[in-house]
CSV table of C-alpha atoms in Angstrom, one decimal:
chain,number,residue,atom,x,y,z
A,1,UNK,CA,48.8,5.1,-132.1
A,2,UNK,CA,51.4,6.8,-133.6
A,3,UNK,CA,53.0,10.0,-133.9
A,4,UNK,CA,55.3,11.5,-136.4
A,5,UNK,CA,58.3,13.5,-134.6
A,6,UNK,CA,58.4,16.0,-137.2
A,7,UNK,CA,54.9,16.7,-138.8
A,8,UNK,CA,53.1,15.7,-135.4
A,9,UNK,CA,51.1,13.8,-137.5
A,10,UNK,CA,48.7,10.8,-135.5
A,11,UNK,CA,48.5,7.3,-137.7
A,12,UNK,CA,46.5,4.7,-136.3
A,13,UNK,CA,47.2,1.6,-137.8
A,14,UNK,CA,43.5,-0.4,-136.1
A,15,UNK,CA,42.3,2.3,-138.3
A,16,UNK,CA,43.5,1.1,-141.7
A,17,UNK,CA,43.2,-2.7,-141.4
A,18,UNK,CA,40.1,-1.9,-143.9
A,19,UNK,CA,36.3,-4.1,-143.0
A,20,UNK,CA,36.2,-7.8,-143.8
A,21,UNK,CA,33.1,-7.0,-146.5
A,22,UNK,CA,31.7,-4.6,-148.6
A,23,UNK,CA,28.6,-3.9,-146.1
A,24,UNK,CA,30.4,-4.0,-142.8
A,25,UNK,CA,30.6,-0.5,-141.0
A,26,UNK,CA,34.8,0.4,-140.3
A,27,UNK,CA,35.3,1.1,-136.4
A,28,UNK,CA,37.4,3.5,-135.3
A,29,UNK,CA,39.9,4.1,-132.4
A,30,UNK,CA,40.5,6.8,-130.6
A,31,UNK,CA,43.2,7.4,-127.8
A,32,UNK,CA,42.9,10.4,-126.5
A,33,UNK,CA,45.7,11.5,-122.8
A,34,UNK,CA,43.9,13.1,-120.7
A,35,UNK,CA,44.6,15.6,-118.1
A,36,UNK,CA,44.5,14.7,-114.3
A,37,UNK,CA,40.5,16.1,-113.9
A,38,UNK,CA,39.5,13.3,-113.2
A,39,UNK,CA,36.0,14.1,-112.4
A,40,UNK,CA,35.7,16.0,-115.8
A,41,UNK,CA,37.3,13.4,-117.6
A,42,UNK,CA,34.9,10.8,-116.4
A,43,UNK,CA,31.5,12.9,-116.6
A,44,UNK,CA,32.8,13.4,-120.2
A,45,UNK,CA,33.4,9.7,-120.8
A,46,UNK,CA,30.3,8.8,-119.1
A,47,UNK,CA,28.5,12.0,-121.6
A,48,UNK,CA,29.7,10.1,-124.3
A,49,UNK,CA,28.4,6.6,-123.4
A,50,UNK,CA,24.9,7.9,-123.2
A,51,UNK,CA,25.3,9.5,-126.9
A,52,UNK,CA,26.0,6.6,-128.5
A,53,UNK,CA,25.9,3.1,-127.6
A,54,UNK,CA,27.8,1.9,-130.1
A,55,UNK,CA,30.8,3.7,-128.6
A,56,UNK,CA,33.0,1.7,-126.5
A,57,UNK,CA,33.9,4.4,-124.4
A,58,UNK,CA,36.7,3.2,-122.2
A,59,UNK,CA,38.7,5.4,-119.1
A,60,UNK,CA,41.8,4.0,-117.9
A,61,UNK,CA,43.5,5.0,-115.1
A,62,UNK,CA,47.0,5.7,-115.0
A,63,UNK,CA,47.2,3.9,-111.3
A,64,UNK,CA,44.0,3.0,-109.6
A,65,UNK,CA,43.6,5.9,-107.1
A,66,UNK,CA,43.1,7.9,-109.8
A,67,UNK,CA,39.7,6.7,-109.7
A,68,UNK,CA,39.0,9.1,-106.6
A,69,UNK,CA,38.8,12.0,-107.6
A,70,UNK,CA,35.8,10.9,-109.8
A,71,UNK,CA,33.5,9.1,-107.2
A,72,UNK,CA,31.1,11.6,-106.9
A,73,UNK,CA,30.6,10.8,-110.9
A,74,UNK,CA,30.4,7.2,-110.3
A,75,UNK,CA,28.1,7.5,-107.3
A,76,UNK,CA,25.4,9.8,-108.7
A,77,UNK,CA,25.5,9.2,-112.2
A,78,UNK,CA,26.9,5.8,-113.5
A,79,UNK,CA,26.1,3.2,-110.8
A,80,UNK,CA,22.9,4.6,-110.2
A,81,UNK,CA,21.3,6.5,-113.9
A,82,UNK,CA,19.5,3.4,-115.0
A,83,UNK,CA,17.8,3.1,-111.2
A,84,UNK,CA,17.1,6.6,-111.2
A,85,UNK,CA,16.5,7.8,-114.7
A,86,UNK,CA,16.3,4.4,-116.8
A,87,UNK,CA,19.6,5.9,-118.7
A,88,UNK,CA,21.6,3.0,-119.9
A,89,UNK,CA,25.6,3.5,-119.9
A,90,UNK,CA,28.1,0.8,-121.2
A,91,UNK,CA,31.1,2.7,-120.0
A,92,UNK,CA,34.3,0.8,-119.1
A,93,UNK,CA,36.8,1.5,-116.4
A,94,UNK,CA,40.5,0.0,-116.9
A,95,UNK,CA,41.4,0.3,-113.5
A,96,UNK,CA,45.0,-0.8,-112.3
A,97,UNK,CA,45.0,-2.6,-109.5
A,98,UNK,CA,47.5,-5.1,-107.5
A,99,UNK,CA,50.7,-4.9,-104.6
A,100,UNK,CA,53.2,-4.6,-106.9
A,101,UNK,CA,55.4,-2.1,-105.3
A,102,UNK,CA,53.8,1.2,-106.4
A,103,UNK,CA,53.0,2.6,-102.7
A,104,UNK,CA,49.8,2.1,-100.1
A,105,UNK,CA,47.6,4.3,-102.7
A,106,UNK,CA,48.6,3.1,-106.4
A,107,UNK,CA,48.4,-0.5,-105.5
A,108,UNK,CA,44.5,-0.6,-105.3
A,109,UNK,CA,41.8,0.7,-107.1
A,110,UNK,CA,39.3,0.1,-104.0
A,111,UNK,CA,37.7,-2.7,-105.1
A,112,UNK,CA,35.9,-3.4,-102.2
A,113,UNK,CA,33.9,0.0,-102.8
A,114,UNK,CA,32.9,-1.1,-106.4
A,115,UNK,CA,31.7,-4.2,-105.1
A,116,UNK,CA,29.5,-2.6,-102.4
A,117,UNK,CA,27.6,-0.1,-104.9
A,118,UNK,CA,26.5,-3.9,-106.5
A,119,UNK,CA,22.6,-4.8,-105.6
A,120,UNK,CA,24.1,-8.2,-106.5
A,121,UNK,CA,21.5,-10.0,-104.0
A,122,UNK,CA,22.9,-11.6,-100.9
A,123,UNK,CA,20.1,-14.5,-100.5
A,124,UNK,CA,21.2,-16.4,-103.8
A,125,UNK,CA,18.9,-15.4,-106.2
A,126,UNK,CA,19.9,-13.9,-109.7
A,127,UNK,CA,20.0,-10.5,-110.0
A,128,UNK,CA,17.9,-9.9,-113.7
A,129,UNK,CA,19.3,-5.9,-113.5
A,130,UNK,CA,22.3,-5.7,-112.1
A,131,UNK,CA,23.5,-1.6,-112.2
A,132,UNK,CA,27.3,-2.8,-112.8
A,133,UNK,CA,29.6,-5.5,-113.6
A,134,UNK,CA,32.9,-5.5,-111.7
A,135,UNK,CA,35.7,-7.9,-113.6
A,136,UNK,CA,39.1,-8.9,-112.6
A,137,UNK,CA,40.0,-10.8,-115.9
A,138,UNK,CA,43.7,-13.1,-115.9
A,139,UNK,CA,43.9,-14.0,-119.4
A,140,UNK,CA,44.1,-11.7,-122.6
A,141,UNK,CA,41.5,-14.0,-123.7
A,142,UNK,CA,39.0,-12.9,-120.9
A,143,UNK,CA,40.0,-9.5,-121.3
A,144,UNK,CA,39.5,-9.2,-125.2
A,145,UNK,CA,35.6,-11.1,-124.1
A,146,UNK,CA,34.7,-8.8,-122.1
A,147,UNK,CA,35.0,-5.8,-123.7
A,148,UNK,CA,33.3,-7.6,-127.3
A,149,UNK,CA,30.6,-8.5,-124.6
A,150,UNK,CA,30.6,-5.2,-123.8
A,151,UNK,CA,29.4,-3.8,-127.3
A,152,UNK,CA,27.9,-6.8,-128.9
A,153,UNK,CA,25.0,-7.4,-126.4
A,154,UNK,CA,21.6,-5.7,-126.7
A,155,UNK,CA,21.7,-3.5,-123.5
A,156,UNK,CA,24.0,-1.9,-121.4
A,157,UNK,CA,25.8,-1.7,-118.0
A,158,UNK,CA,28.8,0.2,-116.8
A,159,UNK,CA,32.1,-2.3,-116.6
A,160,UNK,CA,34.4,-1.7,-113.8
A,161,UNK,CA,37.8,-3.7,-114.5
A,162,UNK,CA,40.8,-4.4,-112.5
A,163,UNK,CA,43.6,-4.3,-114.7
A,164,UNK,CA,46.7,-4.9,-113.1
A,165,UNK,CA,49.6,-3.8,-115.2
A,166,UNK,CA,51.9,-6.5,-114.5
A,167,UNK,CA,49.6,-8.8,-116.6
A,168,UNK,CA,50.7,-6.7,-119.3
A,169,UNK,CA,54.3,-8.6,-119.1
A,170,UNK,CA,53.6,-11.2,-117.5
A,171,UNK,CA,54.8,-14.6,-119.5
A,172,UNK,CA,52.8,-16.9,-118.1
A,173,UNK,CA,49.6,-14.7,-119.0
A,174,UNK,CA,49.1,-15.7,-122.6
A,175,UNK,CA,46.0,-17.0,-124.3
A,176,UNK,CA,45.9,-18.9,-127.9
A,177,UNK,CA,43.7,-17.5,-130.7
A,178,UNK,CA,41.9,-20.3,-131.0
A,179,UNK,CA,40.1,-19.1,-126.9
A,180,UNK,CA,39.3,-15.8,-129.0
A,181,UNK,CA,37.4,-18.0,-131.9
A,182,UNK,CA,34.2,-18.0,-133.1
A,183,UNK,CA,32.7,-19.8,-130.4
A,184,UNK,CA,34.2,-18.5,-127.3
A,185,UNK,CA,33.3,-16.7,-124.7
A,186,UNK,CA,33.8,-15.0,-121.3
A,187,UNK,CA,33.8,-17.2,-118.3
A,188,UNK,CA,33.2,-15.5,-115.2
A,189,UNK,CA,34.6,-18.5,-113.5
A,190,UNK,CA,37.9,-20.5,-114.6
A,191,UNK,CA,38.6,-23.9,-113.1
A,192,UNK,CA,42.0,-25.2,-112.2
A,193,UNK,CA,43.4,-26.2,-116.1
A,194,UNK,CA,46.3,-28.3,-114.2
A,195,UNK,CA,44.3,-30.6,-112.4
A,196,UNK,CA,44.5,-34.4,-113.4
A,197,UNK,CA,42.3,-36.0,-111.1
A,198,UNK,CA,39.2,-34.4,-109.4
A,199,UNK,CA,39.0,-37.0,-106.9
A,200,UNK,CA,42.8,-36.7,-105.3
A,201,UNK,CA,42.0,-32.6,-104.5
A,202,UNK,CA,41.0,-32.0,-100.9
A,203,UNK,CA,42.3,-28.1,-101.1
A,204,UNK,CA,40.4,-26.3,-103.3
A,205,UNK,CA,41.8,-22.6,-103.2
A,206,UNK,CA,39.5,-19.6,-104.7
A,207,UNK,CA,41.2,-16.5,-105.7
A,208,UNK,CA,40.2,-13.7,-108.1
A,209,UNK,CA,43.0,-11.4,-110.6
A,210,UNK,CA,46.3,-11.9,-111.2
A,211,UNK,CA,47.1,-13.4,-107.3
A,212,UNK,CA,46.4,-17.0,-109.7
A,213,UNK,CA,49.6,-17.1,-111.1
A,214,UNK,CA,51.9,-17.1,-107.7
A,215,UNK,CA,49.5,-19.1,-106.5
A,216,UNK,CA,49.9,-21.5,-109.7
A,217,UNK,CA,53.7,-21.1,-109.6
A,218,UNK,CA,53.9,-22.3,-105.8
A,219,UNK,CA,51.5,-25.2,-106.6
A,220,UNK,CA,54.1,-26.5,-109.5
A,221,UNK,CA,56.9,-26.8,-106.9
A,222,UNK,CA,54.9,-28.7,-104.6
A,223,UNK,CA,55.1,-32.2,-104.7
A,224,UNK,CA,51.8,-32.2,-102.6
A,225,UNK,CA,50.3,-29.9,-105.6
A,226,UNK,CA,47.8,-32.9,-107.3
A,227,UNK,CA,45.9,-32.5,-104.1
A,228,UNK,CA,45.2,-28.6,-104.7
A,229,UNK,CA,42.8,-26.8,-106.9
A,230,UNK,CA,43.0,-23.2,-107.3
A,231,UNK,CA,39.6,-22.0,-109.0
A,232,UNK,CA,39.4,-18.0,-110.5
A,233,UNK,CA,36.2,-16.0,-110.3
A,234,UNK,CA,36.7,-13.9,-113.0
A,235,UNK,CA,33.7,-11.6,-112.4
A,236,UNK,CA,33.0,-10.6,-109.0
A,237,UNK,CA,29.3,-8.9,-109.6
A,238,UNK,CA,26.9,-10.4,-110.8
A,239,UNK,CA,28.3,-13.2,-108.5
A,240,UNK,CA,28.3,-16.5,-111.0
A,241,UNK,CA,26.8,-19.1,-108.5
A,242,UNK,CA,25.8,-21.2,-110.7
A,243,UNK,CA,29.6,-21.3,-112.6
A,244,UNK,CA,31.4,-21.6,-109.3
A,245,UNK,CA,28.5,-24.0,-107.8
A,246,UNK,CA,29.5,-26.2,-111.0
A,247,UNK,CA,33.6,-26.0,-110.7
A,248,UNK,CA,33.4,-26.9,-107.2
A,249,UNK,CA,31.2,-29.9,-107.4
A,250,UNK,CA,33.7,-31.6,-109.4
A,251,UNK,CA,35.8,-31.8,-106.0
A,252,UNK,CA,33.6,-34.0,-104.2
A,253,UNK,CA,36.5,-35.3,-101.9
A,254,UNK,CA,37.4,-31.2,-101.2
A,255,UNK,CA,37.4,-30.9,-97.4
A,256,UNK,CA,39.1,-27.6,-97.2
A,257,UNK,CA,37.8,-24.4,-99.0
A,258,UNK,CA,40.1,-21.1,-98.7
A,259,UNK,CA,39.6,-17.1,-100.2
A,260,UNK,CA,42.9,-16.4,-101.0
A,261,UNK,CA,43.7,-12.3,-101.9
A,262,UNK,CA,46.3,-10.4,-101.1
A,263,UNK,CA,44.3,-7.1,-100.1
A,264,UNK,CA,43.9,-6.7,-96.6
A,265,UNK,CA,40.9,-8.3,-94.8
A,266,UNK,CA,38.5,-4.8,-95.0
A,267,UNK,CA,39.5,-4.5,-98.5
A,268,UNK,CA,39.5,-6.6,-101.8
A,269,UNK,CA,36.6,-9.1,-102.9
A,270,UNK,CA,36.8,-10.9,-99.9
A,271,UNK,CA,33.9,-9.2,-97.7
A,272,UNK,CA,31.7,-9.5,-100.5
A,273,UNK,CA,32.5,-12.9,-102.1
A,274,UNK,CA,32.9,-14.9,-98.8
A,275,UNK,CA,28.9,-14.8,-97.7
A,276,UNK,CA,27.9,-15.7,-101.3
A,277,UNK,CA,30.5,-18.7,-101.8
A,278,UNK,CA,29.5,-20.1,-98.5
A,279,UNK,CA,25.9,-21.0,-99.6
A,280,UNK,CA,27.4,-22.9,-102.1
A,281,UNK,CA,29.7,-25.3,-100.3
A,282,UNK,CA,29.0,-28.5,-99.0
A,283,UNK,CA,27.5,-28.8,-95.8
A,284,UNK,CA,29.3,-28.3,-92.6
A,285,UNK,CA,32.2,-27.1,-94.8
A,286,UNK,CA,33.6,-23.1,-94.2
A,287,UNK,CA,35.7,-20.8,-95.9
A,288,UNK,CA,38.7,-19.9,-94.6
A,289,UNK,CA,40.3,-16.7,-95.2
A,290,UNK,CA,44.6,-16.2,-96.2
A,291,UNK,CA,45.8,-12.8,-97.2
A,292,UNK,CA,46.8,-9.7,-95.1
């Protein structure tokens, strides 16, 4: 978007790149700044999402905390309209979320508490309704999925997504055009593309957002690196057993299987991911936990 200093006049260029056929319908964007109400602002967006779903209302947050001051929206009407009401709402939170030097509160969007108002099941069994999807996406591949999944499907659930902004510079987190094709997809699980040989791994390392790339970074610079495999769940509820189920099987010689985040213990994925990746490891195998 932008705006003429003297006329104040708003050009959108995503506006103006005209449809690809006579008969397609032109989207349009609109970015509108908010002010710091964040409860308003939310109740609006989610206001809008119930009007029409063909909107891909989005909220982002300037830092994650933000998010806060708009739980009691969250709590009462997004996570739980469908349960209570059968109102559908496809609305998207951009979230910013990561340890990055912003401060105790603007490094985390409190992911953990997302991830506990999941009915995800704990027993391994698919959910068929989950109430909301919570992403942390590492690629602008995923990212650009997600939110196409978000509008193209035939029903819809509110996505929570943890969007760090240092992804948004971040050289080494590039995708190709050809992984937003016809033909592609969002994976909610993204196995190790560095590893030669299955059978030489005996780590196998499983970390969720943008923690990847430091991990990936060290990994390089380790001569002992062949024997690691550091796997991404991309999407944290529903919990894709069967995706991870399949990425791990392909380390058969794995002997040691670690959560790596760099939350705290109490907070991040780890308290929810941990009992539903240990059902899926080998047996006598456990999970170890590195982070703060």
């Amino acid at each position: 978007m932008m705006v003429c200093q003297e006329s104040e006049r708003v050009y959108v260029p995503l506006n103006h790149m005209g449809a690809a056929n006579s008969r397609q319908r032109m989207g349009k964007l609109e970015v509108v700044n908010s002010n710091l109400c964040e409860e308003a602002v939310v109740g609006f967006e989610y206001g809008v999402s119930v009007e029409d779903p063909f909107t891909l209302a989005i909220w982002e947050a300037q830092f994650g905390d933000f998010y806060n001051n708009s739980q009691t929206i969250f709590d009462g009407y997004i996570a739980s309209g469908e349960a209570k009401w059968g109102q559908q709402n496809g609305l998207v939170l951009l979230l910013p979320h990561g340890f990055d030097g912003g401060g105790p509160d603007h490094s985390s969007c409190r992911l953990e508490r997302h991830l506990l108002l999941s009915n995800d099941p704990m027993d391994g069994h698919v959910c068929a309704m989950p109430n909301i999807y919570v992403a942390y996406p590492t690629t602008p591949a995923q990212f650009f999925h997600l939110l196409r999944r978000q509008v193209k499907r035939n029903f819809r659930k509110p996505l929570i997504v943890a969007a760090p902004k240092i992804l948004l510079r971040l050289a080494s987190a590039t995708s190709t055009l050809n992984e937003m094709s016809p033909g592609t997809c969002f994976r909610p699980v993204l196995d190790d593309p560095t590893t030669r040989d299955p059978r030489a791994v005996k780590r196998v390392m499983i970390v969720s957002g943008k923690l990847y790339y430091d991990l990936a970074k060290l990994k390089s610079e380790n001569p002992l690196g062949e024997h690691v495999a550091i796997v991404r769940v991309e999407e944290l509820t529903p919990f894709p057993r069967r995706e991870l189920f399949h990425v791990l099987s392909r380390y058969a010689n794995a002997t040691d299987f670690v959560w790596v985040q760099e939350e705290p213990r109490n907070a991040g994925a780890y308290a929810f991911a941990a009992p539903r990746i240990k059902s899926l490891l080998p047996k006598h195998a456990e999970l170890r936990y590195v982070g703060r």
